Amino acid sequence: MSSSGESGLRTLDVTALFNPVDCQSLGIIRTTLSSMNTGDVLVISSNRFQKREIESWSRKFGHRLLSADDVDGRVVLRLEKGSR
């Protein structure tokens, strides 16, 4: 997992954290978003399996998925932090 970014935009790589039992990548995403402001964008590198989990989780917690680009099994999602 790696994280970097500047004000309003952060990046996070969770590809190494996929475990369908404990969803550790969702916890890391939640923690990262908690330090961001509403409207900020988190760019997440994931795999195809994580993509489905992240999409569902983001809808449930009021974050907006701006894009999801799949290139050779690696998915880059742009997630805008919601107000919750």
Short mmCIF file of C-alpha atoms in Angstrom, two decimals:
data_model
loop_
_atom_site.label_atom_id
_atom_site.label_comp_id
_atom_site.label_asym_id
_atom_site.label_seq_id
_atom_site.Cartn_x
_atom_site.Cartn_y
_atom_site.Cartn_z
CA MET A 1 0.00 0.00 0.00
CA SER A 2 1.26 3.47 -0.78
CA SER A 3 -0.21 6.91 -0.40
CA SER A 4 0.74 10.33 -1.70
CA GLY A 5 -0.93 13.52 -2.73
CA GLU A 6 -1.42 17.23 -2.46
CA SER A 7 -4.24 19.34 -1.11
CA GLY A 8 -7.56 18.19 -2.58
CA LEU A 9 -6.13 15.15 -4.40
CA ARG A 10 -4.57 12.05 -2.89
CA THR A 11 -3.52 8.71 -4.31
CA LEU A 12 -3.65 5.30 -2.70
CA ASP A 13 -2.53 1.88 -3.94
CA VAL A 14 -4.46 -0.98 -2.29
CA THR A 15 -3.75 -3.77 -4.77
CA ALA A 16 -1.70 -5.74 -2.24
CA LEU A 17 -4.49 -5.62 0.38
CA PHE A 18 -7.20 -7.69 -1.26
CA ASN A 19 -8.70 -10.20 1.13
CA PRO A 20 -12.39 -10.94 0.56
CA VAL A 21 -12.86 -11.98 4.20
CA ASP A 22 -11.68 -8.84 6.01
CA CYS A 23 -11.83 -6.15 3.28
CA GLN A 24 -8.69 -4.49 4.67
CA SER A 25 -8.46 -2.21 1.64
CA LEU A 26 -11.81 -0.60 2.57
CA GLY A 27 -10.49 0.22 6.03
CA ILE A 28 -7.44 1.92 4.56
CA ILE A 29 -9.64 3.87 2.13
CA ARG A 30 -11.97 4.93 4.97
CA THR A 31 -9.03 6.09 7.09
CA THR A 32 -7.54 8.06 4.19
CA LEU A 33 -10.89 9.72 3.38
CA SER A 34 -11.40 10.70 7.02
CA SER A 35 -8.39 13.03 6.77
CA MET A 36 -9.71 14.65 3.59
CA ASN A 37 -12.28 17.41 3.03
CA THR A 38 -15.69 16.99 1.38
CA GLY A 39 -15.22 17.25 -2.39
CA ASP A 40 -11.57 16.16 -2.34
CA VAL A 41 -10.65 13.36 -4.75
CA LEU A 42 -8.95 10.10 -3.85
CA VAL A 43 -7.34 8.18 -6.73
CA ILE A 44 -7.25 4.49 -5.84
CA SER A 45 -5.24 1.80 -7.64
CA SER A 46 -6.88 -1.57 -7.16
CA ASN A 47 -7.64 -4.85 -8.88
CA ARG A 48 -10.91 -5.92 -10.52
CA PHE A 49 -12.20 -7.72 -7.43
CA GLN A 50 -11.56 -4.71 -5.18
CA LYS A 51 -13.30 -2.46 -7.70
CA ARG A 52 -16.67 -4.08 -7.03
CA GLU A 53 -16.21 -3.80 -3.27
CA ILE A 54 -15.07 -0.17 -3.46
CA GLU A 55 -17.96 0.83 -5.74
CA SER A 56 -20.54 -0.72 -3.42
CA TRP A 57 -18.90 0.70 -0.29
CA SER A 58 -18.67 4.21 -1.76
CA ARG A 59 -22.39 4.26 -2.63
CA LYS A 60 -23.30 3.06 0.85
CA PHE A 61 -21.28 5.82 2.55
CA GLY A 62 -22.16 8.70 0.21
CA HIS A 63 -18.94 9.05 -1.77
CA ARG A 64 -19.17 9.62 -5.52
CA LEU A 65 -17.31 7.42 -7.98
CA LEU A 66 -16.08 9.78 -10.70
CA SER A 67 -14.40 7.17 -12.91
CA ALA A 68 -13.10 3.62 -13.01
CA ASP A 69 -10.55 2.77 -15.67
CA ASP A 70 -9.58 -0.88 -16.13
CA VAL A 71 -6.30 -1.53 -17.89
CA ASP A 72 -5.02 -5.11 -18.00
CA GLY A 73 -6.60 -6.06 -14.67
CA ARG A 74 -5.44 -2.99 -12.78
CA VAL A 75 -8.23 -0.55 -11.99
CA VAL A 76 -7.80 3.14 -11.19
CA LEU A 77 -10.83 4.65 -9.45
CA ARG A 78 -11.39 8.35 -8.80
CA LEU A 79 -13.52 8.80 -5.70
CA GLU A 80 -14.91 12.14 -4.53
CA LYS A 81 -15.37 12.35 -0.76
CA GLY A 82 -18.98 12.88 0.28
CA SER A 83 -20.24 14.88 3.22
CA ARG A 84 -20.83 11.93 5.57
#
